Amino acid sequence: MNKYQLFINGKFVETKEKQNILNPSTGKVIADTGIASLSEVDLAITSARKAFDEGEWPKLSLEERKGFLIKIKQGILDCAAELASIESANSGKPIKETTFMDIPSSAKAFEDIANKFESYLHDENINVSEAAKANLRREPAGVVVLIVPWNYPLLIASWKLAQALAAGNTVVIKPSSLTPLSLLILARIIKEAGLPEGVVNIINGSGSVIGEALCSDKRVDMVSFTGSNEVGRQILNYSSKNIKKLTMELGGKSASLVFSDMDIDTAVNASLCSIFLNQGQMCTAMSRIFVEEGIFDKFTKDFVAKAMRIKLGLADDYETQMGPLISDAQRKRVIAFLEKAKAEGAKLLCGGKIPKAQDLINGYFFEPTVVVNVNTHSHIFKEEVFGPVVIINEFSSTEEAVRLANDSDFGLASCIWTKDLSLAEDLAKRINAGTIWINTYGMFYNELPYGGFKQSGFGKELGREGFLEYTRLKNIVIDQTPDAKPLVNYWYGF
Ligand code: NAD
């Protein structure tokens, strides 16, 4: 069995406590990893703090930091097949997704920020008045804790890590204890890239055991969190003890609006992708689809027919279109949502069951599921399921479509499908979500800021704004009066 160690202060560290890692396709143990105790958390923060305060990393020239980022990108590409295979085995993502999306996109995160961050970082000089000028200077935030979820383990970690390192920070990263393997391989790549000791520390462990120590420590300047609202709230509490800078990328209950002028095949195919990719375990999953009256019946019929043809299979099979959910607990959660939805009047059109095929029986598979007639007050309409379950409801006017889309505590993303681009652009302004996709879904560009409104969190990831989250802005005011005697000198100038 493969063994993985934590990475602290530039060294692989053997821990007393260990954890078995399961393959969600088979339910079998595939690896054994170390788990950080509180003393290893302390060691990781100590080494990140020392690397920031006394080390060379924040002082390197931008060109030198860029060189390291490009080496990490190359390291990921050199190990792409190994990373794709381990990411699929650990997370249940079909190998086609990890091979063509997760791993190359992770490498690209390092490459794009390496090529861009210099243009994001310029200082600004402002002549405030004749008497004063100011220099606004971007500095690294300091020691940054990065906490990532299990649904895109390497990709989300790479977004955060690439931006944090480019800005000159030192970091402690904590993957989900369900999916630490790809990040522990990244540790090897980082070591081979020759980053100074302590700049990147990767510790695995249960959030409920080590989360508070990580997020409340005085020596940590910032926490960048992606995950659930429940844990986000806990981190807000922990970090309040010593007041930290935070970014929170939380959950969603995103709405897709399909207008009747849209080509139905395109709308159905794209909508399938917008909910069933990654088994529906996407923060931006379009879990509420609203279809204009007139095409509702045809759309729903075609959608269900195609959903039933999605090929479930083991994550390491290139033919697989949908893998298992991350865990048995996650599958139970999805089933509980469906039971409640049915009790609240929703009608199940397809799915809703654990597949019986012999090769899938030990994994955490669940059929693609469609429900209609969903009451807007019901739990399944309001809460994030995070699984392959979609609501399809009807709307009869543009006003109703906007109202339904905005009827959520979340505000992460939304899709609009119509040939009428002026209508789409008008709706895009009225929908209360941080990202709006018009006639497309899931297009993340490293150049564009991404992040939610309302309870989907605050702060941005990616783009100039996302990068600047990992910096702090210093204002240096310089007096320019000829004899250097500003007003304050005279106030008590006895
Ligand atoms: P989660 O909140 O359970 O876990 C996220 C991370 O927090 C993991 O590393 C976990 O170990 C850690 N954690 C758990 N308890 C903690 C604690 N008390 N203190 C500190 N850390 C703790 O989320 P998940 O189940 O891994 O991921 C699914 C959730 O993530 C969904 O709600 C999804 O919408 C959200 N998500 C959001 C985005 C986004 O960009 N908005 C992207 C991906 C996932």
XYZ file of C-alpha atoms and ligand atoms in Angstrom:
538
model
C 0.000 0.000 0.000
C 1.248 3.509 -0.810
C 2.281 5.615 2.141
C 2.164 9.394 2.218
C 3.781 11.731 4.697
C 3.101 15.311 5.689
C 5.376 18.041 4.368
C 6.649 20.501 6.962
C 9.613 22.890 6.753
C 10.818 21.325 3.521
C 10.875 17.770 4.919
C 8.582 14.772 4.741
C 7.462 14.092 8.285
C 6.486 10.758 9.789
C 3.549 11.189 12.171
C 2.431 9.005 15.036
C -1.148 8.971 13.857
C -2.106 7.541 10.469
C -5.234 7.323 8.402
C -6.470 4.926 5.730
C -7.602 6.523 2.484
C -10.499 4.887 0.653
C -11.238 4.608 -3.043
C -14.911 5.656 -3.350
C -15.336 3.525 -6.481
C -14.572 0.336 -4.576
C -14.717 1.182 -0.874
C -11.205 -0.298 -0.582
C -8.218 1.206 1.222
C -5.706 2.578 -1.296
C -3.218 4.452 0.837
C -2.044 5.272 4.264
C -1.330 8.906 5.155
C -0.014 10.750 8.155
C -2.330 12.877 10.270
C -1.127 16.062 11.931
C -1.362 16.323 15.687
C -1.586 19.748 17.313
C 2.198 19.765 17.712
C 2.632 19.231 13.954
C 0.189 22.081 13.325
C 2.374 24.213 15.557
C 5.496 23.101 13.683
C 3.929 23.955 10.319
C 2.862 27.438 11.447
C 6.259 28.022 13.090
C 8.101 27.107 9.915
C 5.821 29.223 7.680
C 6.243 32.169 10.076
C 10.028 31.802 10.141
C 10.192 31.459 6.346
C 8.188 34.647 6.028
C 9.896 36.752 8.722
C 13.472 35.605 8.257
C 13.547 33.773 4.934
C 14.230 34.923 1.420
C 10.839 34.137 -0.171
C 9.006 37.451 0.356
C 12.165 39.323 -0.641
C 12.832 37.459 -3.884
C 12.501 39.439 -7.088
C 9.274 38.865 -8.989
C 11.306 37.189 -11.721
C 12.745 34.697 -9.215
C 9.322 33.836 -7.784
C 8.006 33.452 -11.307
C 10.806 30.945 -11.997
C 9.680 28.758 -9.068
C 6.023 28.893 -10.172
C 6.974 27.762 -13.665
C 8.990 24.881 -12.175
C 5.943 23.752 -10.171
C 3.777 23.953 -13.296
C 6.297 21.807 -15.165
C 6.489 19.357 -12.259
C 2.711 18.899 -12.381
C 2.805 18.301 -16.136
C 5.683 15.819 -15.754
C 3.622 13.828 -13.207
C 0.259 14.404 -14.921
C -0.585 10.746 -15.482
C 0.278 9.792 -11.886
C -1.679 12.757 -10.519
C -4.741 12.050 -12.689
C -4.759 8.420 -11.665
C -4.403 9.141 -7.941
C -6.959 11.982 -8.038
C -9.497 9.648 -9.649
C -8.746 6.806 -7.243
C -9.031 9.117 -4.229
C -11.985 11.329 -5.210
C -14.025 9.133 -7.564
C -13.775 11.656 -10.385
C -13.806 9.902 -13.761
C -10.280 9.618 -15.159
C -11.343 11.528 -18.283
C -12.134 14.541 -16.061
C -8.910 14.412 -14.049
C -6.798 13.815 -17.166
C -8.298 16.570 -19.301
C -9.561 19.053 -16.710
C -8.261 18.888 -13.138
C -4.573 18.185 -13.689
C -3.851 20.388 -16.735
C -5.921 23.182 -15.163
C -3.855 22.877 -11.971
C -0.632 23.285 -13.971
C -2.166 26.213 -15.850
C -3.063 27.937 -12.575
C 0.673 28.175 -11.780
C 1.614 29.149 -15.329
C -1.021 31.857 -15.734
C -0.355 33.544 -12.421
C 3.395 33.378 -13.094
C 2.852 35.268 -16.337
C 0.356 37.736 -14.945
C 1.087 38.683 -11.354
C 3.674 41.326 -12.101
C 1.033 43.326 -13.951
C -1.311 42.992 -10.948
C 1.259 44.250 -8.455
C 2.191 47.756 -9.495
C 2.582 50.342 -6.752
C 0.665 53.577 -7.087
C 1.992 57.073 -6.399
C -0.614 59.710 -5.647
C -0.020 63.437 -5.258
C -2.717 64.006 -2.672
C -2.133 67.744 -2.391
C 0.698 70.173 -2.786
C 1.750 69.305 0.721
C 1.629 65.534 0.525
C 2.227 62.613 -1.736
C 1.522 58.969 -1.047
C 2.846 55.637 -2.147
C 0.326 52.774 -2.127
C 2.282 49.596 -1.905
C 1.143 45.976 -2.201
C 2.839 43.615 0.240
C 2.275 39.908 0.843
C -0.410 39.189 3.458
C 2.091 37.081 5.486
C 1.469 33.533 6.669
C -1.617 32.213 4.909
C -3.591 29.097 5.828
C -5.264 27.514 2.809
C -8.133 25.106 3.509
C -9.513 23.170 0.566
C -12.468 20.802 0.011
C -12.587 17.324 -1.497
C -14.474 18.069 -4.705
C -11.508 19.556 -6.642
C -8.611 18.644 -4.345
C -5.634 19.568 -6.519
C -7.255 22.266 -8.632
C -8.625 24.428 -5.816
C -5.372 23.986 -3.871
C -3.409 25.044 -6.973
C -5.499 28.191 -7.469
C -4.872 29.217 -3.883
C -1.257 28.146 -3.679
C -0.210 29.749 -6.980
C -1.743 33.101 -6.020
C -0.457 33.033 -2.437
C 3.099 32.143 -3.482
C 3.193 34.663 -6.336
C 2.264 37.388 -3.864
C 5.202 36.402 -1.642
C 3.347 34.663 1.183
C 4.327 31.510 2.990
C 1.593 28.945 3.510
C 0.172 26.035 5.452
C -2.280 24.018 3.345
C -4.826 21.605 4.679
C -6.558 19.307 2.190
C -9.761 17.516 3.090
C -8.852 14.411 5.091
C -10.919 12.453 2.526
C -8.709 13.521 -0.415
C -5.169 14.440 0.644
C -3.218 12.309 -1.858
C -2.750 14.613 -4.862
C -1.629 17.422 -2.590
C 0.878 15.165 -0.857
C 2.265 14.350 -4.322
C 2.419 18.084 -5.013
C 4.633 18.331 -1.913
C 7.201 16.204 -3.750
C 6.972 18.473 -6.796
C 7.442 21.543 -4.617
C 10.479 20.012 -2.950
C 11.980 19.120 -6.331
C 11.302 22.676 -7.549
C 13.637 23.805 -4.756
C 11.384 26.218 -2.872
C 13.046 27.416 0.343
C 12.211 25.436 3.488
C 9.011 26.397 5.255
C 7.488 28.345 2.352
C 4.943 25.574 1.718
C 3.759 23.233 4.473
C 1.136 20.583 3.732
C -0.635 18.957 6.646
C -3.446 16.452 6.547
C -5.965 16.029 9.329
C -9.537 16.298 10.400
C -10.824 19.869 10.439
C -12.677 19.290 13.679
C -9.402 18.338 15.398
C -6.859 20.772 13.939
C -9.047 23.473 12.351
C -9.279 25.703 15.399
C -5.539 25.585 16.082
C -4.834 26.508 12.454
C -7.374 29.280 12.092
C -7.053 31.008 15.454
C -3.243 31.092 15.804
C -1.873 34.613 16.237
C 1.014 33.892 13.888
C -1.348 33.302 10.959
C -2.265 36.464 9.041
C -4.911 35.163 6.672
C -7.155 32.159 6.085
C -8.377 31.364 2.596
C -11.193 28.832 2.884
C -13.220 26.919 0.318
C -15.871 24.578 1.666
C -19.271 24.347 3.273
C -21.174 27.113 5.042
C -21.251 25.102 8.224
C -17.449 24.959 8.444
C -17.153 28.519 7.097
C -19.123 29.736 10.119
C -16.776 27.852 12.481
C -13.741 29.402 10.801
C -15.261 32.861 11.168
C -15.497 32.145 14.882
C -11.983 30.770 15.242
C -10.425 33.607 13.298
C -12.253 36.219 15.337
C -10.018 35.364 18.311
C -7.050 37.061 16.715
C -8.779 38.969 13.893
C -7.569 37.605 10.566
C -8.045 38.486 6.991
C -10.407 35.913 5.428
C -11.735 34.794 2.099
C -14.725 32.452 2.112
C -15.744 30.473 -0.974
C -18.826 28.628 0.259
C -21.818 26.720 -1.029
C -24.366 27.364 -3.732
C -27.843 26.551 -5.010
C -27.379 27.928 -8.469
C -30.149 28.556 -10.977
C -30.135 27.963 -14.714
C -32.778 29.756 -16.798
C -33.717 28.135 -20.103
C -35.739 30.291 -22.512
C -38.000 28.870 -25.192
C -36.047 30.387 -28.109
C -33.060 28.212 -27.217
C -32.182 25.152 -29.270
C -33.493 22.370 -27.027
C -30.706 19.889 -27.730
C -28.059 22.440 -26.796
C -29.921 23.469 -23.657
C -30.471 19.844 -22.563
C -26.894 18.711 -23.223
C -25.373 21.722 -21.500
C -27.782 21.468 -18.570
C -26.851 17.795 -18.039
C -23.239 18.867 -17.818
C -24.075 21.727 -15.455
C -25.449 19.346 -12.820
C -24.011 15.872 -13.361
C -20.332 16.642 -13.946
C -18.305 15.470 -10.946
C -21.447 13.627 -9.751
C -23.104 16.971 -8.990
C -20.468 17.684 -6.367
C -19.687 21.142 -7.696
C -20.202 24.363 -5.786
C -21.490 25.900 -9.034
C -23.771 22.958 -9.893
C -26.944 24.259 -11.558
C -29.119 22.308 -9.172
C -32.214 24.376 -9.979
C -33.185 24.515 -13.652
C -36.078 26.770 -14.615
C -37.530 26.204 -18.069
C -39.871 28.567 -19.894
C -43.400 27.284 -20.434
C -43.922 25.985 -23.931
C -40.742 23.898 -23.904
C -40.921 22.548 -20.343
C -42.406 19.147 -21.269
C -40.056 18.543 -24.204
C -36.999 19.766 -22.269
C -37.801 17.600 -19.259
C -38.550 14.504 -21.351
C -35.282 14.808 -23.297
C -33.311 15.662 -20.163
C -34.593 12.591 -18.316
C -33.983 10.306 -21.328
C -30.380 11.458 -21.566
C -29.800 11.448 -17.792
C -30.794 7.778 -17.749
C -28.180 7.036 -20.420
C -25.266 8.515 -18.461
C -22.750 5.731 -17.973
C -21.942 5.134 -14.328
C -18.679 3.348 -13.721
C -15.429 3.005 -11.857
C -13.447 6.231 -11.842
C -10.409 4.662 -13.515
C -12.390 3.611 -16.616
C -12.126 6.023 -19.577
C -15.693 5.126 -20.625
C -17.121 6.288 -17.297
C -19.239 9.425 -17.446
C -20.216 9.490 -13.788
C -18.241 8.076 -10.896
C -19.177 7.479 -7.267
C -19.971 10.099 -4.658
C -17.109 10.895 -2.334
C -18.295 8.771 0.594
C -21.074 6.666 2.002
C -21.930 9.553 4.342
C -22.352 11.915 1.376
C -24.613 9.403 -0.379
C -26.742 9.036 2.766
C -27.054 12.819 2.910
C -28.268 12.909 -0.712
C -30.799 10.145 -0.055
C -32.102 11.959 3.034
C -32.663 15.115 0.934
C -34.630 13.112 -1.618
C -36.801 11.447 0.998
C -37.642 14.837 2.476
C -38.331 16.277 -1.005
C -40.766 13.467 -1.795
C -42.513 14.000 1.529
C -42.785 17.696 0.635
C -44.528 16.891 -2.665
C -41.711 16.676 -5.226
C -42.149 14.145 -8.029
C -39.244 11.894 -8.942
C -38.825 11.532 -12.733
C -35.727 9.363 -12.763
C -32.903 8.079 -10.585
C -33.108 8.253 -6.820
C -31.563 4.821 -6.338
C -28.293 3.091 -5.632
C -27.328 1.191 -8.810
C -27.345 -2.576 -8.490
C -24.630 -3.465 -11.055
C -22.174 -5.948 -9.565
C -19.052 -3.868 -10.315
C -20.529 -0.807 -8.591
C -22.004 -2.396 -5.521
C -19.090 -1.681 -3.174
C -18.665 1.936 -4.249
C -20.734 4.979 -3.300
C -22.630 5.309 -6.575
C -25.969 7.020 -7.007
C -28.132 7.409 -10.093
C -28.565 10.759 -11.837
C -31.804 12.045 -10.365
C -34.438 14.493 -11.615
C -37.281 15.912 -9.523
C -40.099 18.204 -10.628
C -43.060 19.937 -8.924
C -40.743 21.231 -6.270
C -42.201 23.636 -3.771
C -40.028 26.737 -3.418
C -40.283 26.460 0.377
C -39.036 22.891 0.486
C -35.629 21.899 1.838
C -34.393 20.619 -1.496
C -35.149 23.964 -3.131
C -33.326 25.924 -0.451
C -30.360 23.789 0.610
C -27.270 22.544 -1.144
C -27.505 18.787 -1.830
C -24.042 18.398 -3.364
C -24.905 15.315 -5.360
C -26.432 14.267 -8.717
C -29.897 15.633 -8.023
C -31.562 18.357 -10.061
C -34.819 20.243 -9.698
C -36.571 21.218 -12.943
C -39.400 23.744 -12.554
C -41.322 25.892 -15.027
C -41.549 29.675 -15.364
C -43.962 31.731 -17.411
C -42.435 35.218 -17.487
C -39.046 36.857 -17.336
C -39.982 38.482 -14.033
C -40.838 35.098 -12.552
C -37.548 33.658 -13.830
C -35.536 36.380 -12.076
C -37.560 36.001 -8.895
C -36.990 32.227 -8.842
C -33.276 32.562 -9.572
C -32.887 35.047 -6.716
C -35.024 33.006 -4.305
C -32.018 31.596 -2.488
C -29.766 32.399 0.444
C -26.840 31.614 -1.852
C -25.528 33.693 -4.741
C -22.673 31.801 -6.322
C -23.421 31.460 -10.042
C -26.181 31.322 -12.610
C -26.693 30.304 -16.256
C -28.923 31.935 -18.854
C -29.779 30.081 -22.063
C -31.348 32.204 -24.794
C -30.602 33.499 -28.292
C -31.740 36.949 -27.188
C -28.451 38.370 -25.934
C -29.885 41.712 -24.929
C -32.408 39.918 -22.700
C -29.588 37.777 -21.289
C -27.403 40.774 -20.521
C -30.279 42.557 -18.827
C -31.034 39.460 -16.700
C -27.353 39.067 -15.870
C -27.492 42.462 -14.141
C -30.572 41.490 -12.143
C -29.478 38.062 -10.924
C -27.904 38.161 -7.494
C -24.879 35.927 -8.129
C -21.140 36.467 -8.444
C -20.739 34.680 -11.780
C -23.242 34.615 -14.641
C -22.676 32.356 -17.623
C -24.641 33.229 -20.766
C -25.042 30.252 -23.118
C -22.192 28.413 -21.463
C -21.412 26.712 -18.193
C -18.441 26.329 -15.872
C -15.978 28.439 -17.813
C -13.360 29.417 -15.252
C -10.575 31.612 -16.541
C -7.533 32.294 -14.428
C -7.764 35.916 -15.580
C -11.295 36.400 -14.187
C -12.291 36.834 -10.538
C -14.603 34.199 -9.159
C -16.592 34.274 -5.906
C -20.092 34.341 -4.506
C -22.571 36.846 -3.128
C -24.847 36.479 -0.098
C -24.167 33.278 1.870
C -21.930 31.911 -0.884
C -19.172 33.867 0.799
C -16.930 36.834 0.268
C -13.633 37.642 -1.352
C -12.569 36.520 -4.799
C -10.407 33.744 -6.154
C -8.455 34.223 -9.442
C -8.074 37.273 -11.651
C -6.494 40.486 -10.452
C -8.957 40.844 -7.569
C -8.421 37.243 -6.453
C -4.663 37.666 -6.492
C -4.845 40.922 -4.535
C -6.727 39.102 -1.747
C -3.368 37.528 -0.897
C -1.770 40.948 -0.427
C -2.159 43.835 1.989
C -2.152 47.452 0.942
C 0.221 49.832 2.674
C -0.264 53.585 2.468
C 2.980 55.587 2.838
C 2.341 59.321 3.192
C 5.225 61.704 2.556
C 5.081 65.373 3.484
C 6.262 67.685 0.720
C 6.203 71.118 2.317
C 9.433 72.908 1.440
C 10.673 73.257 5.030
C 9.134 69.952 6.132
C 6.912 71.621 8.709
C 3.418 70.239 8.314
C 0.537 71.468 10.426
C 1.046 68.809 13.098
C 4.441 70.246 13.974
C 2.829 73.570 14.899
C -0.199 72.290 16.800
C 1.732 72.013 20.019
C 4.680 73.959 18.654
C 5.579 75.824 21.819
P -16.218 21.065 4.257
O -16.597 22.430 4.678
O -16.751 19.914 4.984
O -14.621 20.913 4.289
C -13.788 21.845 3.637
C -12.434 21.838 4.311
O -12.576 22.334 5.640
C -11.797 20.458 4.439
O -10.406 20.567 4.271
C -12.127 20.093 5.876
O -11.247 19.155 6.431
C -11.983 21.432 6.545
N -12.649 21.544 7.837
C -13.697 20.814 8.314
N -14.007 21.218 9.574
C -13.157 22.229 9.866
C -12.990 23.059 10.995
N -13.758 22.937 12.081
N -12.016 23.995 10.962
C -11.219 24.139 9.873
N -11.335 23.379 8.779
C -12.293 22.440 8.764
O -16.538 21.008 2.687
P -16.391 19.772 1.729
O -17.453 18.796 2.115
O -14.976 19.337 1.665
O -16.728 20.432 0.323
C -18.005 20.671 -0.112
C -18.435 22.095 0.144
O -17.485 22.992 -0.422
C -19.754 22.430 -0.531
O -20.544 23.185 0.341
C -19.340 23.258 -1.737
O -20.323 24.125 -2.228
C -18.161 23.995 -1.183
N -17.298 24.459 -2.279
C -17.312 25.793 -2.571
C -16.555 26.258 -3.639
C -16.553 27.721 -3.998
O -15.658 28.142 -4.723
N -17.504 28.515 -3.546
C -15.771 25.372 -4.389
C -15.786 24.020 -4.049
C -16.562 23.577 -2.980
